[in-house]
N, CA and C of each residue as an Amber inpcrd file, in Angstrom:
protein
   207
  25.6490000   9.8460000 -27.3050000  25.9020000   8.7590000 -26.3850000
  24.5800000   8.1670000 -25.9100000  24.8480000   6.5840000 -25.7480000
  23.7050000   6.0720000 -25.3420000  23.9460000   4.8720000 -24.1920000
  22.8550000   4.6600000 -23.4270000  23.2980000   3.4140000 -22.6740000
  22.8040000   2.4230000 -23.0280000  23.4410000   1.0980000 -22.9730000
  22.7740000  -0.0120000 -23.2060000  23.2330000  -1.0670000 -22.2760000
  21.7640000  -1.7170000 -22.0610000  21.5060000  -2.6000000 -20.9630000
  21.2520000  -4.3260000 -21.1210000  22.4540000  -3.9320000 -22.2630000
  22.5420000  -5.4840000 -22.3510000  23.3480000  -6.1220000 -21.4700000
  24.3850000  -5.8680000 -20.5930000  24.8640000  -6.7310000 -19.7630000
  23.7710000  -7.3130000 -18.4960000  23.0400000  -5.8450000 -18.8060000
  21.7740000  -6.2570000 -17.5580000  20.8730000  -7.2430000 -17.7630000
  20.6030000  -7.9420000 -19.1520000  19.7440000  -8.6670000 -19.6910000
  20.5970000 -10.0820000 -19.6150000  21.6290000 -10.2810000 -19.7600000
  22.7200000 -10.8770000 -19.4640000  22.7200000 -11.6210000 -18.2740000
  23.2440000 -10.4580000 -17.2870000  23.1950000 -11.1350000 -15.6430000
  21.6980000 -11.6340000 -15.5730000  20.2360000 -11.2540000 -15.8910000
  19.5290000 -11.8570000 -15.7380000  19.0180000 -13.2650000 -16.1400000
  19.3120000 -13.5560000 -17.4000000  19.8420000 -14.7400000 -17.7250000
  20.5340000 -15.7480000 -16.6670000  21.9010000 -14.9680000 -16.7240000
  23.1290000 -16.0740000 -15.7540000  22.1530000 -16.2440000 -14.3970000
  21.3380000 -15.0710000 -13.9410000  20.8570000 -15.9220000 -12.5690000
  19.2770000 -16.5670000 -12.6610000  18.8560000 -16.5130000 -13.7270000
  17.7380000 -17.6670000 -14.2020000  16.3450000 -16.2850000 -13.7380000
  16.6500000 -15.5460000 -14.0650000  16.1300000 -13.9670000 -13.1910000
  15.4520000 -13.6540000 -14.9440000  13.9910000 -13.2680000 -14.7720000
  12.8600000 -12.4660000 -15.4820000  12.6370000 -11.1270000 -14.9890000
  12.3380000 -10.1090000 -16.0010000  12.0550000  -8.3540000 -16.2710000
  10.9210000  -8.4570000 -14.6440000  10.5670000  -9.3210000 -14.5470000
   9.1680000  -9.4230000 -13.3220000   9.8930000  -9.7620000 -11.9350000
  10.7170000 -10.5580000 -12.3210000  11.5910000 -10.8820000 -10.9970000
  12.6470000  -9.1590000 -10.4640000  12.5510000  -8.7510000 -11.4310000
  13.7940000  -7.6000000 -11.3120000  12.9620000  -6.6960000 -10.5760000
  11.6400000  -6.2390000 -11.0250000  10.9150000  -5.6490000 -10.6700000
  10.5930000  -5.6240000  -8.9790000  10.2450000  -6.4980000  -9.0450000
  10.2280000  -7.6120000  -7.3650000  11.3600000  -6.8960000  -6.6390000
  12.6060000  -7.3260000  -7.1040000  13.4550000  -7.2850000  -6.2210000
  14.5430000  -6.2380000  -5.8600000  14.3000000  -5.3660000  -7.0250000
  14.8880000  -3.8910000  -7.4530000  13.5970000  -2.7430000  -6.2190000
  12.2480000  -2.9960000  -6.3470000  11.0720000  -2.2900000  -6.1490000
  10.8910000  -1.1150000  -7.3210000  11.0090000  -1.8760000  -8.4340000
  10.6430000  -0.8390000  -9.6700000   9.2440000  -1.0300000 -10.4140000
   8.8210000  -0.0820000 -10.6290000   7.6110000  -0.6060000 -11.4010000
   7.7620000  -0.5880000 -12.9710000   6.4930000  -1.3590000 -13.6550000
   6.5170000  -1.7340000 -15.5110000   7.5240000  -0.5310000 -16.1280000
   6.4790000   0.0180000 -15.9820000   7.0430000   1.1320000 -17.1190000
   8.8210000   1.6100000 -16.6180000   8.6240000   1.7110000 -15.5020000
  10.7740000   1.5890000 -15.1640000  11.4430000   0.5490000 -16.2210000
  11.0070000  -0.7200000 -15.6750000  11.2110000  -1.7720000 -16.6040000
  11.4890000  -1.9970000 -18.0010000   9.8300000  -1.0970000 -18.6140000
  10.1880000  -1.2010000 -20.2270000  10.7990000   0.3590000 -20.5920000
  10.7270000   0.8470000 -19.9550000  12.5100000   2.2660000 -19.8590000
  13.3960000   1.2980000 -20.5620000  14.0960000   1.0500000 -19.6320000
  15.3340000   0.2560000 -19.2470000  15.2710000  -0.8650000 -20.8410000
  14.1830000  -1.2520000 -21.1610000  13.9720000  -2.4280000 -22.3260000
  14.1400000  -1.4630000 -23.4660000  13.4280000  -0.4140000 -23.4390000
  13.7950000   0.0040000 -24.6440000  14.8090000   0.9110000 -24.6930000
  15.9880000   1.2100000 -23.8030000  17.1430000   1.6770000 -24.0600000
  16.8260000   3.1290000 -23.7600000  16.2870000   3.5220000 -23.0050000
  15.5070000   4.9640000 -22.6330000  16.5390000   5.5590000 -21.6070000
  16.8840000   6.2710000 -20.6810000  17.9150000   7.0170000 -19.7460000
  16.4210000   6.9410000 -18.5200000  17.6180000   6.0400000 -17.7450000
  16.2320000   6.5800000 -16.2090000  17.7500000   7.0980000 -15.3250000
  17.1000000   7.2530000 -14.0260000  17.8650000   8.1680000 -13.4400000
  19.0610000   7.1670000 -12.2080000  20.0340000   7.5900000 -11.7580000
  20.8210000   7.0480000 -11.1930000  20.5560000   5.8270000  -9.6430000
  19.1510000   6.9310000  -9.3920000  18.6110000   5.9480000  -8.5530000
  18.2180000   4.4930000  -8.4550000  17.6020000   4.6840000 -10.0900000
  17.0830000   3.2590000 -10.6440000  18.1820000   2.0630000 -10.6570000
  19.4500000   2.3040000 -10.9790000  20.7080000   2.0000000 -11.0920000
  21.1510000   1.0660000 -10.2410000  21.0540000   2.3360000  -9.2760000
  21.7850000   1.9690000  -7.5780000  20.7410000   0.7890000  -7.5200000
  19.3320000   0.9890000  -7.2160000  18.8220000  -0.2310000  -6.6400000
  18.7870000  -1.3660000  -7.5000000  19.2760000  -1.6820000  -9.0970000
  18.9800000  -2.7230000  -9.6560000  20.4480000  -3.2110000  -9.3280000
  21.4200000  -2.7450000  -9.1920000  23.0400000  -2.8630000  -8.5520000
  22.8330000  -3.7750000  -7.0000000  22.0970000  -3.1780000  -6.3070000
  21.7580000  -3.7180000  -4.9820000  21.0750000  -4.7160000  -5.1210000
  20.1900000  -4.8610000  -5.8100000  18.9120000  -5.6220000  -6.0290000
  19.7940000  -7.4870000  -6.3640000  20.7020000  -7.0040000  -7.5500000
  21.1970000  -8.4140000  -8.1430000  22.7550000  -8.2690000  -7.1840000
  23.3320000  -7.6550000  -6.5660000  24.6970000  -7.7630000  -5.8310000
  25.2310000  -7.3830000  -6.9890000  25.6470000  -6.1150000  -7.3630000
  26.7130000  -5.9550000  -8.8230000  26.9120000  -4.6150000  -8.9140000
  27.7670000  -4.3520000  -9.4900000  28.4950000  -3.1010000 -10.2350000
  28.2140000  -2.8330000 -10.9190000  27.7880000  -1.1380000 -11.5850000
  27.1880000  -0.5470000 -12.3040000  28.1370000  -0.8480000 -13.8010000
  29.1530000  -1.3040000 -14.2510000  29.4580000  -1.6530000 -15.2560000
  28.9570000  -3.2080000 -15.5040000  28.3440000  -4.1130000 -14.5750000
  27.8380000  -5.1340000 -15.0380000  26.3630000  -4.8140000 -15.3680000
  25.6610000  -3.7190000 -15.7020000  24.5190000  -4.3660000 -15.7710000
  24.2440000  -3.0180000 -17.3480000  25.3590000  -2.0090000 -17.6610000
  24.8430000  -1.1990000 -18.1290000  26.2890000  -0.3890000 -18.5740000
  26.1280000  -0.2300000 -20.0810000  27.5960000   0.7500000 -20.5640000
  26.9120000   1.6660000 -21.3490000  28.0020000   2.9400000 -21.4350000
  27.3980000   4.0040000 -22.3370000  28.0390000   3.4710000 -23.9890000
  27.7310000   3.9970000 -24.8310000  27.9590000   3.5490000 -26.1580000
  27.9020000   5.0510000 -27.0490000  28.2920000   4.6010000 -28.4720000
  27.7880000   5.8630000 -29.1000000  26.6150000   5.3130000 -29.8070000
  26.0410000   6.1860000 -30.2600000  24.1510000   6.0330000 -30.8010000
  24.3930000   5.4910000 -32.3970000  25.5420000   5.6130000 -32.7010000
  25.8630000   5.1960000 -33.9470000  26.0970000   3.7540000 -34.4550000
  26.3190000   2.9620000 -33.0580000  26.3970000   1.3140000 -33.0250000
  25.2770000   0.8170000 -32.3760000
């Protein structure tokens, strides 16, 4: 199983929102960032505040998958 954070790349899009803006407004730093870009597992915390950060639900920004798709 894997997560992927394409809905999160998504909502950033729909709100005209950049990996730098997220950063900003989440309080995450780069390397959190390119985690998250390259499909890496960060921890639940990171989650919660990018959830808070854009107003959203943890199924809008991030689903588990199998590693095989």
């Amino acid at each position: 199983m894997k997560m992927d954070y394409s809905n999160l790349w998504k909502l950033l899009i729909d709100k005209k929102l950049k990996k730098k803006d997220l950063a900003a407004l989440a309080g995450l730093s780069p390397s959190t960032i390119s985690k998250i870009a390259a499909g890496a597992n960060v921890n639940t915390g990171i989650l919660i505040k990018i959830c808070t950060a854009l107003d959203c639900r943890l199924n809008d920004i991030a689903e588990i998958t199998n590693e095989e798709t």
